[in-house]
Amino acid sequence: MPRYSGALAAVLLAMSRVAAPATLAQPAIPTLPTMKTEEGQTVIYDRYTWQRRELDKRLPLNLPWPDNEGTAIQAAFKAYGLDQPPVPATIPIPSRIMTDIYLVNTVPNLTYLIDAGPAGLVLVDPGLELNTESILKNVEKLGFSRSAIKWVVNTHAHLDHAWADAHFQRLGAKILIGRGDVAAVEKATDVTARSALPPAMAAAYPTFKVDWPVDDGEDLVLGNKTFRAIWTPGHTPGSTCYLLTIDGKNILFGGDTLLFDYRLGFQGNSYADDPAYLASLRKLAQFRATPSPAGKVRWDVLLPGHGAIVLDRAYLDVLKALRQVEWDVHTGAEIKALPFYDDDYRKLMFGRPTP
Ligand SMILES: [Zn+2]
């Protein structure tokens, strides 16, 4: 793979004529700030998650949760000293998360770039079509060539994860998505959520033929990386998580199926299937990479579709999601995508004041 973009390669070549370098210089890649949770997890926070989680610790239980998106919650942040948070508004990009894994987009979803060696690059969930050029520029800022993107792997068909697929296919990438969501992107069905767009944009929603429908348990060998596909239907019919192991760490690409600290997939769509979601979370919690007892996977890193990124002990998030959805399904309660205003979640928070 051409490791460097054209312009950068030309500069490096010119430099090499002056003094023979031992190795090519890597561009400066920001290191992402991490924080420790009360449970000892190392987390890369976005501001949205951090502020609400901290407010959960400070706001007495006898006071109602302020409107989660409005001005009332901004006033509450100010009242509790959370209006100058030590966390940037969005996680900085482009940035390096760990060996061979980079972050290249955060709005409205998290897009990951994986260096799969000389064969090329993998993008996970490119997101909105309007993100395409900024993603390509971020890939170049990391020192890679935009033409090295060979595969786009999707966790599901929702437009905030897969709208840019058709664009990346035109640029030469192969598109992979769980078999259960293939029809959604090929026919732009309601599962893409395109009906949420203004009519003209919905009518122009790009369809394409999927290059590689992904099956449950399939090993996707992409360059020097192997992704194990784990079907996890529920949020959409074809939602799929992926296991990738790097440096002995088991990484979970969670999409909207598995997110940080009780955050869950939005289950308000007509095709959303809560019992299937529960079964999928149970499958993740019990997942074995091989049938042997040693094959039981301890999830270390969680790279979700939105929100905060978890760098260790990600099995805690798997168990939390399973516990919450199990309770909701068994009691017939609505599954809440965001936990912050849930009374049970508020009671869980560490060090909270008693009313
Ligand atoms: Zn989704």
CSV table of C-alpha atoms and ligand atoms in Angstrom, one decimal:
chain,number,residue,atom,x,y,z
A,1,MET,CA,0.0,0.0,0.0
A,2,PRO,CA,1.3,3.5,-0.7
A,3,ARG,CA,1.7,4.5,2.9
A,4,TYR,CA,1.9,8.2,2.1
A,5,SER,CA,-0.4,10.5,0.1
A,6,GLY,CA,1.0,12.0,-3.1
A,7,ALA,CA,1.9,15.4,-1.8
A,8,LEU,CA,3.5,14.2,1.4
A,9,ALA,CA,5.4,11.5,-0.5
A,10,ALA,CA,6.9,14.1,-2.8
A,11,VAL,CA,8.0,16.2,0.1
A,12,LEU,CA,9.6,13.2,1.8
A,13,LEU,CA,11.3,12.2,-1.4
A,14,ALA,CA,12.7,15.7,-1.7
A,15,MET,CA,14.0,15.5,1.9
A,16,SER,CA,15.6,12.2,1.2
A,17,ARG,CA,17.7,13.7,-1.5
A,18,VAL,CA,19.2,16.1,1.0
A,19,ALA,CA,19.9,13.7,3.8
A,20,ALA,CA,19.3,10.0,3.7
A,21,PRO,CA,16.7,9.3,6.4
A,22,ALA,CA,16.7,6.0,8.2
A,23,THR,CA,12.9,6.0,8.4
A,24,LEU,CA,10.2,8.1,7.0
A,25,ALA,CA,8.8,10.6,9.5
A,26,GLN,CA,5.3,9.9,10.7
A,27,PRO,CA,3.0,12.9,10.7
A,28,ALA,CA,2.2,14.2,14.2
A,29,ILE,CA,-0.9,12.3,15.3
A,30,PRO,CA,-2.7,13.7,18.4
A,31,THR,CA,-2.9,11.4,21.4
A,32,LEU,CA,-6.4,11.2,22.7
A,33,PRO,CA,-7.0,12.2,26.3
A,34,THR,CA,-8.3,9.5,28.5
A,35,MET,CA,-10.0,9.5,31.9
A,36,LYS,CA,-10.7,6.8,34.5
A,37,THR,CA,-14.2,5.8,35.4
A,38,GLU,CA,-15.2,5.0,39.0
A,39,GLU,CA,-15.0,1.3,37.9
A,40,GLY,CA,-11.4,1.7,36.7
A,41,GLN,CA,-12.2,1.7,33.0
A,42,THR,CA,-10.0,3.9,30.8
A,43,VAL,CA,-12.3,6.0,28.6
A,44,ILE,CA,-12.1,8.6,25.8
A,45,TYR,CA,-15.1,10.8,26.6
A,46,ASP,CA,-17.1,13.0,24.3
A,47,ARG,CA,-18.5,16.1,26.1
A,48,TYR,CA,-22.1,15.1,25.7
A,49,THR,CA,-21.5,11.9,27.7
A,50,TRP,CA,-19.1,13.3,30.2
A,51,GLN,CA,-21.3,16.3,31.2
A,52,ARG,CA,-24.5,14.3,31.6
A,53,ARG,CA,-22.7,11.5,33.5
A,54,GLU,CA,-21.2,14.1,35.9
A,55,LEU,CA,-24.6,15.8,36.3
A,56,ASP,CA,-26.0,12.4,37.3
A,57,LYS,CA,-23.5,12.3,40.2
A,58,ARG,CA,-24.3,15.8,41.4
A,59,LEU,CA,-28.0,16.4,40.8
A,60,PRO,CA,-30.0,15.3,43.9
A,61,LEU,CA,-32.4,12.5,43.2
A,62,ASN,CA,-35.4,14.5,44.4
A,63,LEU,CA,-34.8,17.0,41.6
A,64,PRO,CA,-36.1,16.1,38.1
A,65,TRP,CA,-33.7,15.6,35.3
A,66,PRO,CA,-33.7,18.8,33.1
A,67,ASP,CA,-34.8,18.6,29.4
A,68,ASN,CA,-31.9,16.5,28.1
A,69,GLU,CA,-31.2,18.6,25.0
A,70,GLY,CA,-32.5,22.1,25.8
A,71,THR,CA,-31.3,25.2,27.6
A,72,ALA,CA,-32.4,23.8,31.0
A,73,ILE,CA,-29.6,21.2,31.0
A,74,GLN,CA,-27.1,23.9,30.1
A,75,ALA,CA,-28.2,25.9,33.1
A,76,ALA,CA,-27.9,22.8,35.3
A,77,PHE,CA,-24.3,22.2,34.0
A,78,LYS,CA,-23.5,25.8,35.1
A,79,ALA,CA,-25.2,25.4,38.4
A,80,TYR,CA,-23.1,22.3,39.2
A,81,GLY,CA,-19.8,23.6,37.8
A,82,LEU,CA,-19.9,21.5,34.7
A,83,ASP,CA,-20.0,24.2,32.1
A,84,GLN,CA,-16.2,24.3,31.6
A,85,PRO,CA,-15.7,20.6,31.1
A,86,PRO,CA,-12.1,19.2,30.8
A,87,VAL,CA,-13.4,17.3,27.6
A,88,PRO,CA,-13.4,18.8,24.1
A,89,ALA,CA,-16.8,19.2,22.4
A,90,THR,CA,-16.1,16.2,20.2
A,91,ILE,CA,-13.3,13.7,20.3
A,92,PRO,CA,-10.3,15.2,18.3
A,93,ILE,CA,-9.8,13.9,14.8
A,94,PRO,CA,-7.9,12.6,13.1
A,95,SER,CA,-6.4,10.7,16.0
A,96,ARG,CA,-4.9,7.4,17.0
A,97,ILE,CA,-6.9,5.1,19.3
A,98,MET,CA,-4.4,2.2,19.5
A,99,THR,CA,-2.1,0.2,17.3
A,100,ASP,CA,-3.4,0.3,13.7
A,101,ILE,CA,-6.8,1.9,14.7
A,102,TYR,CA,-7.6,5.6,14.1
A,103,LEU,CA,-10.6,7.8,14.4
A,104,VAL,CA,-11.5,9.9,11.4
A,105,ASN,CA,-15.1,11.2,12.0
A,106,THR,CA,-17.2,11.9,15.0
A,107,VAL,CA,-20.4,13.6,13.7
A,108,PRO,CA,-22.9,12.2,14.2
A,109,ASN,CA,-21.3,8.8,14.4
A,110,LEU,CA,-17.8,7.5,15.1
A,111,THR,CA,-15.9,6.3,12.0
A,112,TYR,CA,-12.8,4.1,12.5
A,113,LEU,CA,-9.9,3.6,10.1
A,114,ILE,CA,-7.9,0.4,10.4
A,115,ASP,CA,-4.5,-0.1,8.9
A,116,ALA,CA,-4.6,-3.6,7.3
A,117,GLY,CA,-1.0,-3.4,6.1
A,118,PRO,CA,0.2,-3.3,2.5
A,119,ALA,CA,-3.1,-4.5,1.1
A,120,GLY,CA,-4.9,-1.4,2.2
A,121,LEU,CA,-7.2,0.3,4.7
A,122,VAL,CA,-10.5,-0.5,6.3
A,123,LEU,CA,-13.2,2.1,7.2
A,124,VAL,CA,-15.9,1.1,9.7
A,125,ASP,CA,-19.2,3.0,9.3
A,126,PRO,CA,-18.4,6.1,7.1
A,127,GLY,CA,-21.6,7.7,8.2
A,128,LEU,CA,-23.2,10.6,6.4
A,129,GLU,CA,-22.4,11.2,2.7
A,130,LEU,CA,-21.5,14.8,3.4
A,131,ASN,CA,-18.7,13.5,5.6
A,132,THR,CA,-16.9,11.8,2.7
A,133,GLU,CA,-14.4,14.5,1.8
A,134,SER,CA,-13.5,15.3,5.5
A,135,ILE,CA,-12.9,11.6,6.1
A,136,LEU,CA,-10.6,11.4,3.1
A,137,LYS,CA,-8.7,14.5,4.2
A,138,ASN,CA,-8.3,12.9,7.7
A,139,VAL,CA,-7.0,9.7,6.2
A,140,GLU,CA,-4.4,11.8,4.3
A,141,LYS,CA,-3.5,13.8,7.5
A,142,LEU,CA,-2.7,10.4,9.1
A,143,GLY,CA,-0.1,9.8,6.3
A,144,PHE,CA,-2.2,7.4,4.3
A,145,SER,CA,-3.3,7.6,0.7
A,146,ARG,CA,-7.1,8.0,0.1
A,147,SER,CA,-6.9,5.4,-2.7
A,148,ALA,CA,-5.7,2.9,-0.1
A,149,ILE,CA,-9.2,2.6,1.4
A,150,LYS,CA,-10.1,-0.9,0.1
A,151,TRP,CA,-13.0,-2.0,2.3
A,152,VAL,CA,-15.9,-0.3,4.1
A,153,VAL,CA,-17.3,-2.5,6.9
A,154,ASN,CA,-20.8,-1.5,8.2
A,155,THR,CA,-22.3,-2.3,11.6
A,156,HIS,CA,-25.8,-1.7,10.2
A,157,ALA,CA,-27.7,0.1,7.5
A,158,HIS,CA,-28.9,3.3,9.3
A,159,LEU,CA,-28.0,6.4,7.3
A,160,ASP,CA,-25.9,7.9,10.1
A,161,HIS,CA,-23.6,4.8,9.6
A,162,ALA,CA,-23.9,3.8,5.9
A,163,TRP,CA,-25.1,6.8,3.8
A,164,ALA,CA,-21.6,7.4,2.4
A,165,ASP,CA,-21.1,3.7,1.4
A,166,ALA,CA,-22.2,4.3,-2.3
A,167,HIS,CA,-19.7,7.2,-2.5
A,168,PHE,CA,-16.8,5.1,-1.2
A,169,GLN,CA,-17.8,2.2,-3.5
A,170,ARG,CA,-17.4,4.6,-6.5
A,171,LEU,CA,-14.0,5.5,-5.1
A,172,GLY,CA,-13.0,1.8,-5.4
A,173,ALA,CA,-13.8,0.3,-1.9
A,174,LYS,CA,-15.6,-3.0,-1.4
A,175,ILE,CA,-18.7,-2.6,0.8
A,176,LEU,CA,-19.4,-5.2,3.5
A,177,ILE,CA,-22.6,-5.3,5.6
A,178,GLY,CA,-24.5,-7.9,7.5
A,179,ARG,CA,-26.7,-10.0,5.2
A,180,GLY,CA,-29.9,-9.0,7.1
A,181,ASP,CA,-29.3,-5.3,6.1
A,182,VAL,CA,-28.3,-5.9,2.5
A,183,ALA,CA,-31.8,-5.2,1.2
A,184,ALA,CA,-32.0,-2.0,3.2
A,185,VAL,CA,-29.0,-0.4,1.4
A,186,GLU,CA,-29.6,-1.9,-2.0
A,187,LYS,CA,-33.2,-0.7,-2.1
A,188,ALA,CA,-33.0,2.2,0.4
A,189,THR,CA,-35.8,0.8,2.5
A,190,ASP,CA,-37.1,2.4,5.7
A,191,VAL,CA,-34.4,0.5,7.6
A,192,THR,CA,-31.9,3.1,6.3
A,193,ALA,CA,-34.1,5.7,8.1
A,194,ARG,CA,-33.9,7.8,4.9
A,195,SER,CA,-37.6,8.7,5.4
A,196,ALA,CA,-36.3,11.0,8.2
A,197,LEU,CA,-34.7,13.2,5.5
A,198,PRO,CA,-36.4,16.0,3.6
A,199,PRO,CA,-38.3,14.5,0.7
A,200,ALA,CA,-35.9,15.5,-2.0
A,201,MET,CA,-32.9,14.0,-0.2
A,202,ALA,CA,-34.9,10.9,0.7
A,203,ALA,CA,-35.8,10.5,-3.0
A,204,ALA,CA,-32.1,10.9,-4.0
A,205,TYR,CA,-30.8,8.5,-1.4
A,206,PRO,CA,-28.0,6.5,-3.0
A,207,THR,CA,-28.4,2.8,-3.5
A,208,PHE,CA,-25.7,0.3,-4.5
A,209,LYS,CA,-25.0,-3.4,-4.9
A,210,VAL,CA,-23.3,-4.8,-1.8
A,211,ASP,CA,-20.0,-6.4,-2.7
A,212,TRP,CA,-19.8,-8.7,0.3
A,213,PRO,CA,-22.9,-9.7,2.3
A,214,VAL,CA,-21.5,-10.7,5.7
A,215,ASP,CA,-22.6,-14.0,7.4
A,216,ASP,CA,-22.7,-14.8,11.1
A,217,GLY,CA,-19.4,-16.2,12.3
A,218,GLU,CA,-17.7,-15.3,9.1
A,219,ASP,CA,-14.0,-14.4,9.3
A,220,LEU,CA,-13.4,-11.3,7.1
A,221,VAL,CA,-9.8,-11.5,6.1
A,222,LEU,CA,-9.0,-7.9,5.1
A,223,GLY,CA,-5.3,-7.4,4.4
A,224,ASN,CA,-3.4,-8.4,7.6
A,225,LYS,CA,-6.5,-8.1,9.8
A,226,THR,CA,-9.2,-10.7,10.4
A,227,PHE,CA,-12.6,-9.4,11.6
A,228,ARG,CA,-14.9,-12.0,13.1
A,229,ALA,CA,-18.5,-11.1,12.2
A,230,ILE,CA,-21.1,-11.6,15.0
A,231,TRP,CA,-24.7,-11.2,13.9
A,232,THR,CA,-26.5,-9.1,16.5
A,233,PRO,CA,-30.0,-8.3,15.2
A,234,GLY,CA,-32.5,-6.2,17.1
A,235,HIS,CA,-31.6,-2.6,16.5
A,236,THR,CA,-31.9,-3.4,12.7
A,237,PRO,CA,-32.4,-6.9,11.2
A,238,GLY,CA,-28.8,-7.1,10.0
A,239,SER,CA,-27.0,-5.3,12.8
A,240,THR,CA,-23.5,-6.9,13.1
A,241,CYS,CA,-20.7,-6.5,15.6
A,242,TYR,CA,-17.1,-7.4,14.8
A,243,LEU,CA,-14.3,-8.8,16.9
A,244,LEU,CA,-10.8,-7.8,16.0
A,245,THR,CA,-7.8,-8.8,18.1
A,246,ILE,CA,-4.7,-6.5,18.2
A,247,ASP,CA,-1.8,-6.8,20.6
A,248,GLY,CA,-3.7,-9.5,22.5
A,249,LYS,CA,-6.7,-7.1,23.1
A,250,ASN,CA,-10.2,-8.2,22.0
A,251,ILE,CA,-11.8,-5.2,20.3
A,252,LEU,CA,-15.5,-5.0,19.8
A,253,PHE,CA,-17.0,-2.8,17.1
A,254,GLY,CA,-20.4,-2.3,18.7
A,255,GLY,CA,-22.3,-0.1,16.2
A,256,ASP,CA,-25.6,0.9,17.9
A,257,THR,CA,-25.9,-2.5,19.5
A,258,LEU,CA,-23.2,-2.0,22.2
A,259,LEU,CA,-22.3,1.4,23.6
A,260,PHE,CA,-20.7,2.8,26.8
A,261,ASP,CA,-22.2,2.5,30.2
A,262,TYR,CA,-25.9,1.6,29.7
A,263,ARG,CA,-26.3,3.6,26.5
A,264,LEU,CA,-28.3,1.4,24.1
A,265,GLY,CA,-29.6,1.3,20.5
A,266,PHE,CA,-32.7,3.3,19.7
A,267,GLN,CA,-35.5,0.7,19.6
A,268,GLY,CA,-38.4,3.0,18.5
A,269,ASN,CA,-38.5,1.9,14.9
A,270,SER,CA,-41.2,-0.4,13.7
A,271,TYR,CA,-38.7,-3.1,12.6
A,272,ALA,CA,-36.7,-2.9,15.9
A,273,ASP,CA,-36.9,-6.2,17.8
A,274,ASP,CA,-36.4,-6.1,21.5
A,275,PRO,CA,-36.3,-9.9,22.2
A,276,ALA,CA,-33.8,-10.2,19.3
A,277,TYR,CA,-31.7,-7.4,20.8
A,278,LEU,CA,-31.7,-9.2,24.2
A,279,ALA,CA,-30.6,-12.5,22.5
A,280,SER,CA,-27.8,-10.6,20.7
A,281,LEU,CA,-26.5,-9.0,23.9
A,282,ARG,CA,-26.5,-12.5,25.6
A,283,LYS,CA,-24.6,-13.8,22.6
A,284,LEU,CA,-21.9,-11.0,23.0
A,285,ALA,CA,-21.7,-11.7,26.7
A,286,GLN,CA,-21.1,-15.4,26.1
A,287,PHE,CA,-19.2,-15.1,22.9
A,288,ARG,CA,-16.6,-17.8,22.1
A,289,ALA,CA,-14.1,-17.3,19.3
A,290,THR,CA,-13.6,-21.0,19.2
A,291,PRO,CA,-15.7,-23.8,20.7
A,292,SER,CA,-13.0,-24.7,23.3
A,293,PRO,CA,-13.3,-23.3,26.9
A,294,ALA,CA,-10.2,-21.2,26.1
A,295,GLY,CA,-12.2,-19.6,23.3
A,296,LYS,CA,-14.3,-17.5,25.7
A,297,VAL,CA,-13.8,-13.8,24.7
A,298,ARG,CA,-13.0,-11.3,27.3
A,299,TRP,CA,-14.0,-8.0,25.7
A,300,ASP,CA,-11.3,-5.4,26.3
A,301,VAL,CA,-11.8,-2.4,23.9
A,302,LEU,CA,-15.2,-1.1,22.9
A,303,LEU,CA,-15.4,1.0,19.7
A,304,PRO,CA,-19.1,2.0,19.6
A,305,GLY,CA,-21.1,3.8,17.0
A,306,HIS,CA,-21.6,6.9,19.1
A,307,GLY,CA,-20.4,8.4,22.4
A,308,ALA,CA,-17.5,7.4,24.6
A,309,ILE,CA,-14.8,4.9,23.6
A,310,VAL,CA,-13.6,2.3,26.1
A,311,LEU,CA,-10.0,1.2,26.1
A,312,ASP,CA,-10.2,-1.6,28.7
A,313,ARG,CA,-12.6,-3.9,30.6
A,314,ALA,CA,-15.3,-3.4,27.9
A,315,TYR,CA,-17.0,-6.6,29.2
A,316,LEU,CA,-18.5,-4.3,31.9
A,317,ASP,CA,-20.4,-2.5,29.2
A,318,VAL,CA,-21.6,-5.7,27.6
A,319,LEU,CA,-22.9,-6.9,31.0
A,320,LYS,CA,-24.6,-3.6,31.7
A,321,ALA,CA,-26.4,-3.5,28.4
A,322,LEU,CA,-27.5,-7.1,28.8
A,323,ARG,CA,-28.7,-6.5,32.4
A,324,GLN,CA,-30.7,-3.4,31.3
A,325,VAL,CA,-32.3,-4.9,28.2
A,326,GLU,CA,-33.1,-8.1,30.1
A,327,TRP,CA,-35.0,-6.1,32.7
A,328,ASP,CA,-36.8,-4.0,30.1
A,329,VAL,CA,-37.9,-7.0,28.0
A,330,HIS,CA,-39.0,-9.0,31.0
A,331,THR,CA,-41.0,-6.1,32.5
A,332,GLY,CA,-42.3,-4.8,29.2
A,333,ALA,CA,-40.6,-1.5,29.7
A,334,GLU,CA,-39.5,0.7,26.9
A,335,ILE,CA,-35.8,0.4,26.1
A,336,LYS,CA,-34.2,3.8,26.5
A,337,ALA,CA,-31.3,4.6,24.2
A,338,LEU,CA,-29.8,7.2,26.7
A,339,PRO,CA,-29.5,6.3,30.4
A,340,PHE,CA,-28.9,9.7,31.9
A,341,TYR,CA,-32.4,10.6,32.9
A,342,ASP,CA,-33.4,7.1,34.0
A,343,ASP,CA,-34.0,6.9,37.8
A,344,ASP,CA,-32.3,3.6,38.2
A,345,TYR,CA,-29.2,4.8,36.4
A,346,ARG,CA,-29.2,8.0,38.5
A,347,LYS,CA,-29.3,5.9,41.6
A,348,LEU,CA,-26.3,3.9,40.4
A,349,MET,CA,-24.0,6.8,40.1
A,350,PHE,CA,-21.0,7.0,42.4
A,351,GLY,CA,-20.7,9.6,45.2
A,352,ARG,CA,-24.1,11.1,44.5
A,353,PRO,CA,-25.6,13.4,47.1
A,354,THR,CA,-28.5,12.1,49.2
A,355,PRO,CA,-31.6,14.2,48.9
B,1,ZN,ZN,-28.6,2.8,14.3
